[in-house]
Amino acid sequence: MDAEDDRREMPDCVSEAEIPTSDIVEVIRRAPQPVVNTGYLAERFGVPPEAMYQRLESLTDAGVLEHMEVQERGHLWWQSLETELDEY
């Protein structure tokens, strides 16, 4: 499955706040690497990276995702081990 397949399967969202947690988690699960950056997710959902960052921060605060800032390279996101098998 490629990036275009991911975009076709994702709902059209007006804002990052409307993106269901289950969709974000599913894109991360299908990613070719175990971690993704903000731009990867923003592109798949058609929202600005800054807006996607805010949504991902809220999921980190909720314990759904984990996060690491890579100095001068951006932010990396992955699903929390505690929630890896959870259904959203």
Coordinates of N, CA, C and O in Angstrom, one line a residue:
M1 N 0.8 -1.2 0.0 CA 0.0 0.0 0.0 C 0.9 1.2 0.0 O 1.8 1.3 0.8
D2 N 0.6 2.2 -0.9 CA 1.4 3.4 -0.9 C 0.7 4.6 -0.3 O -0.4 4.5 0.1
A3 N 1.4 5.7 -0.4 CA 0.8 6.9 0.3 C -0.5 7.3 -0.4 O -1.4 7.8 0.3
E4 N -0.6 7.1 -1.7 CA -1.9 7.5 -2.4 C -3.0 6.6 -1.9 O -4.1 7.1 -1.7
D5 N -2.8 5.4 -1.7 CA -3.8 4.5 -1.1 C -4.2 5.0 0.3 O -5.4 5.0 0.6
D6 N -3.3 5.4 1.1 CA -3.6 5.9 2.4 C -4.5 7.1 2.3 O -5.5 7.3 3.0
R7 N -4.2 8.1 1.4 CA -5.0 9.3 1.2 C -6.4 9.0 0.8 O -7.3 9.6 1.2
R8 N -6.5 8.0 -0.1 CA -7.8 7.7 -0.7 C -8.7 7.1 0.4 O -9.9 7.3 0.4
E9 N -8.1 6.4 1.4 CA -8.9 5.7 2.4 C -9.3 6.7 3.6 O -10.1 6.3 4.4
M10 N -8.6 7.8 3.7 CA -8.9 8.7 4.8 C -10.0 9.6 4.4 O -10.2 10.1 3.3
P11 N -10.8 10.0 5.4 CA -12.0 10.9 5.2 C -11.5 12.3 4.9 O -10.4 12.7 5.3
D12 N -12.2 13.0 4.1 CA -11.9 14.5 4.0 C -12.2 15.2 5.2 O -13.4 15.1 5.7
C13 N -11.3 15.8 5.8 CA -11.5 16.5 7.1 C -11.2 18.0 6.9 O -10.3 18.4 6.1
V14 N -12.1 18.8 7.5 CA -12.0 20.2 7.4 C -10.8 20.7 8.3 O -10.1 21.6 7.9
S15 N -10.6 20.1 9.4 CA -9.6 20.5 10.3 C -9.0 19.2 11.0 O -9.6 18.2 11.0
E16 N -7.8 19.4 11.6 CA -7.2 18.3 12.2 C -8.0 17.8 13.4 O -7.9 16.6 13.8
A17 N -8.8 18.7 14.0 CA -9.6 18.3 15.2 C -10.7 17.2 14.8 O -11.1 16.5 15.6
E18 N -11.0 17.2 13.5 CA -12.1 16.3 13.0 C -11.5 14.9 12.7 O -12.3 14.0 12.4
I19 N -10.2 14.8 12.6 CA -9.6 13.5 12.2 C -9.8 12.5 13.4 O -9.3 12.7 14.5
P20 N -10.5 11.4 13.1 CA -10.7 10.4 14.2 C -9.4 9.8 14.7 O -8.5 9.6 13.9
T21 N -9.3 9.6 16.0 CA -8.1 9.0 16.5 C -7.8 7.7 15.8 O -6.7 7.3 15.5
S22 N -8.9 6.9 15.5 CA -8.7 5.6 14.9 C -8.0 5.7 13.5 O -7.2 4.9 13.2
D23 N -8.3 6.8 12.8 CA -7.6 7.0 11.5 C -6.2 7.3 11.7 O -5.3 6.8 10.9
I24 N -5.8 8.1 12.6 CA -4.4 8.5 12.9 C -3.7 7.2 13.3 O -2.6 7.0 12.8
V25 N -4.2 6.5 14.2 CA -3.6 5.3 14.7 C -3.4 4.3 13.5 O -2.3 3.7 13.4
E26 N -4.4 4.2 12.7 CA -4.3 3.2 11.5 C -3.2 3.6 10.5 O -2.5 2.8 10.0
V27 N -3.1 4.9 10.3 CA -2.0 5.4 9.4 C -0.6 5.1 10.0 O 0.3 4.6 9.3
I28 N -0.5 5.3 11.3 CA 0.8 5.0 11.9 C 1.1 3.5 11.9 O 2.2 3.0 11.6
R29 N 0.1 2.7 12.1 CA 0.2 1.2 12.0 C 0.7 0.7 10.7 O 1.4 -0.2 10.5
R30 N 0.2 1.4 9.6 CA 0.5 1.0 8.2 C 1.8 1.6 7.7 O 2.2 1.2 6.6
A31 N 2.3 2.5 8.4 CA 3.5 3.2 7.9 C 4.6 2.3 7.6 O 4.8 1.2 8.3
P32 N 5.5 2.6 6.7 CA 6.6 1.7 6.3 C 7.7 1.6 7.4 O 8.5 0.7 7.4
Q33 N 7.6 2.6 8.4 CA 8.6 2.6 9.5 C 7.8 2.6 10.8 O 6.6 3.0 10.8
P34 N 8.4 2.2 11.9 CA 7.6 2.2 13.2 C 7.4 3.5 13.8 O 6.6 3.6 14.7
V35 N 8.0 4.6 13.2 CA 7.7 5.9 13.7 C 7.5 6.8 12.5 O 7.9 6.5 11.4
V36 N 6.7 7.9 12.6 CA 6.4 8.8 11.6 C 6.7 10.2 12.0 O 6.7 10.5 13.2
N37 N 6.9 11.1 11.1 CA 7.0 12.5 11.4 C 5.7 13.3 11.2 O 4.8 12.7 10.6
T38 N 5.7 14.5 11.7 CA 4.5 15.3 11.6 C 4.1 15.5 10.1 O 2.9 15.4 9.8
G39 N 5.0 15.8 9.3 CA 4.8 16.0 7.9 C 4.1 14.8 7.2 O 3.2 15.0 6.3
Y40 N 4.6 13.6 7.5 CA 4.0 12.4 6.9 C 2.5 12.3 7.2 O 1.7 12.1 6.3
L41 N 2.1 12.5 8.5 CA 0.7 12.5 8.8 C -0.1 13.7 8.3 O -1.2 13.5 7.8
A42 N 0.5 14.8 8.3 CA -0.2 16.0 7.7 C -0.5 15.8 6.3 O -1.6 16.1 5.8
E43 N 0.4 15.3 5.5 CA 0.2 15.0 4.1 C -0.9 14.0 3.9 O -1.7 14.2 3.0
R44 N -0.9 13.0 4.7 CA -2.0 11.9 4.5 C -3.4 12.5 4.8 O -4.3 12.0 4.2
F45 N -3.5 13.4 5.7 CA -4.8 13.9 6.0 C -5.1 15.3 5.4 O -6.2 15.8 5.6
G46 N -4.2 15.8 4.7 CA -4.4 17.1 4.0 C -4.6 18.3 4.9 O -5.4 19.1 4.6
V47 N -3.8 18.3 6.0 CA -3.9 19.5 6.9 C -2.5 20.0 7.0 O -1.5 19.3 6.8
P48 N -2.4 21.3 7.4 CA -1.0 21.9 7.6 C -0.3 21.2 8.7 O -0.9 20.7 9.7
P49 N 1.1 21.0 8.6 CA 1.9 20.4 9.6 C 1.7 21.0 11.0 O 1.6 20.2 12.0
E50 N 1.6 22.3 11.1 CA 1.4 22.9 12.4 C 0.1 22.5 13.1 O 0.1 22.3 14.3
A51 N -0.9 22.4 12.3 CA -2.2 21.9 12.8 C -2.2 20.5 13.2 O -2.7 20.1 14.3
M52 N -1.5 19.6 12.4 CA -1.4 18.2 12.7 C -0.6 18.0 14.0 O -0.9 17.2 14.8
Y53 N 0.4 18.8 14.2 CA 1.2 18.8 15.4 C 0.4 19.0 16.6 O 0.5 18.2 17.6
Q54 N -0.6 19.9 16.6 CA -1.4 20.2 17.7 C -2.3 18.9 18.0 O -2.5 18.6 19.2
R55 N -2.8 18.3 17.0 CA -3.6 17.1 17.2 C -2.8 16.0 17.8 O -3.2 15.2 18.7
L56 N -1.6 15.8 17.3 CA -0.7 14.7 17.8 C -0.3 15.0 19.2 O -0.2 14.0 20.0
E57 N -0.1 16.2 19.6 CA 0.2 16.6 21.0 C -0.9 16.2 21.9 O -0.7 15.7 23.0
S58 N -2.1 16.4 21.4 CA -3.3 16.0 22.3 C -3.4 14.5 22.5 O -3.7 14.0 23.5
L59 N -3.0 13.8 21.4 CA -3.0 12.3 21.5 C -1.8 11.8 22.4 O -2.0 10.8 23.1
T60 N -0.8 12.6 22.4 CA 0.4 12.2 23.3 C -0.1 12.5 24.8 O 0.2 11.7 25.7
D61 N -0.7 13.6 25.0 CA -1.2 13.9 26.4 C -2.2 12.9 26.8 O -2.3 12.6 28.0
A62 N -3.0 12.3 25.9 CA -4.0 11.3 26.3 C -3.3 9.9 26.4 O -4.0 9.0 26.8
G63 N -2.0 9.8 26.1 CA -1.4 8.5 26.3 C -1.5 7.6 25.1 O -1.1 6.4 25.1
V64 N -2.1 8.0 24.0 CA -2.3 7.2 22.8 C -1.0 7.1 22.0 O -0.6 6.0 21.5
L65 N -0.3 8.2 21.9 CA 1.0 8.2 21.2 C 2.1 8.6 22.1 O 1.9 9.2 23.2
E66 N 3.3 8.3 21.6 CA 4.6 8.8 22.2 C 5.3 9.7 21.2 O 5.0 9.6 20.0
H67 N 6.2 10.5 21.7 CA 6.8 11.5 20.9 C 8.2 11.8 21.3 O 8.6 11.7 22.4
M68 N 9.0 12.2 20.3 CA 10.4 12.6 20.5 C 10.7 13.7 19.5 O 10.4 13.6 18.4
E69 N 11.3 14.8 20.1 CA 11.8 15.8 19.2 C 13.2 15.5 18.8 O 14.1 15.2 19.6
V70 N 13.5 15.5 17.5 CA 14.8 15.3 17.0 C 15.3 16.6 16.6 O 14.8 17.3 15.7
Q71 N 16.4 17.0 17.3 CA 16.9 18.4 17.2 C 17.1 18.8 15.7 O 17.8 18.1 15.0
E72 N 16.5 19.9 15.4 CA 16.6 20.4 14.0 C 16.1 19.5 12.9 O 16.3 19.8 11.7
R73 N 15.3 18.5 13.3 CA 14.8 17.6 12.3 C 13.3 17.4 12.4 O 12.7 16.8 11.5
G74 N 12.7 17.9 13.4 CA 11.3 17.8 13.6 C 10.9 16.9 14.8 O 11.7 16.7 15.7
H75 N 9.7 16.3 14.6 CA 9.1 15.5 15.7 C 8.8 14.1 15.1 O 8.3 14.0 14.0
L76 N 9.0 13.1 15.9 CA 8.7 11.7 15.6 C 7.6 11.3 16.5 O 7.6 11.6 17.7
W77 N 6.7 10.4 16.0 CA 5.5 10.0 16.7 C 5.4 8.5 16.5 O 5.7 7.9 15.4
W78 N 4.9 7.8 17.5 CA 4.6 6.3 17.4 C 3.6 6.0 18.4 O 3.3 6.7 19.4
Q79 N 3.0 4.9 18.2 CA 1.9 4.5 19.1 C 2.5 4.0 20.4 O 3.4 3.2 20.5
S80 N 1.8 4.4 21.5 CA 2.2 4.0 22.8 C 2.1 2.5 23.0 O 1.1 1.9 22.5
L81 N 3.1 1.8 23.6 CA 3.0 0.4 23.9 C 1.8 0.0 24.7 O 1.2 -1.0 24.5
E82 N 1.4 0.9 25.6 CA 0.2 0.7 26.4 C -1.1 0.6 25.6 O -2.0 0.0 26.0
T83 N -1.1 1.3 24.5 CA -2.3 1.3 23.7 C -2.2 0.6 22.3 O -3.1 0.7 21.5
E84 N -1.1 0.0 22.1 CA -0.9 -0.6 20.8 C -1.9 -1.6 20.3 O -2.3 -1.6 19.2
L85 N -2.5 -2.3 21.2 CA -3.6 -3.3 20.8 C -5.0 -2.8 21.0 O -5.9 -3.5 20.7
D86 N -5.1 -1.5 21.5 CA -6.4 -1.0 21.7 C -7.1 -0.7 20.4 O -6.5 -0.4 19.4
E87 N -8.4 -0.8 20.4 CA -9.2 -0.4 19.3 C -9.7 1.0 19.5 O -10.1 1.4 20.6
Y88 N -9.7 1.8 18.4 CA -10.2 3.2 18.5 C -11.3 3.4 17.6 O -11.5 2.9 16.6

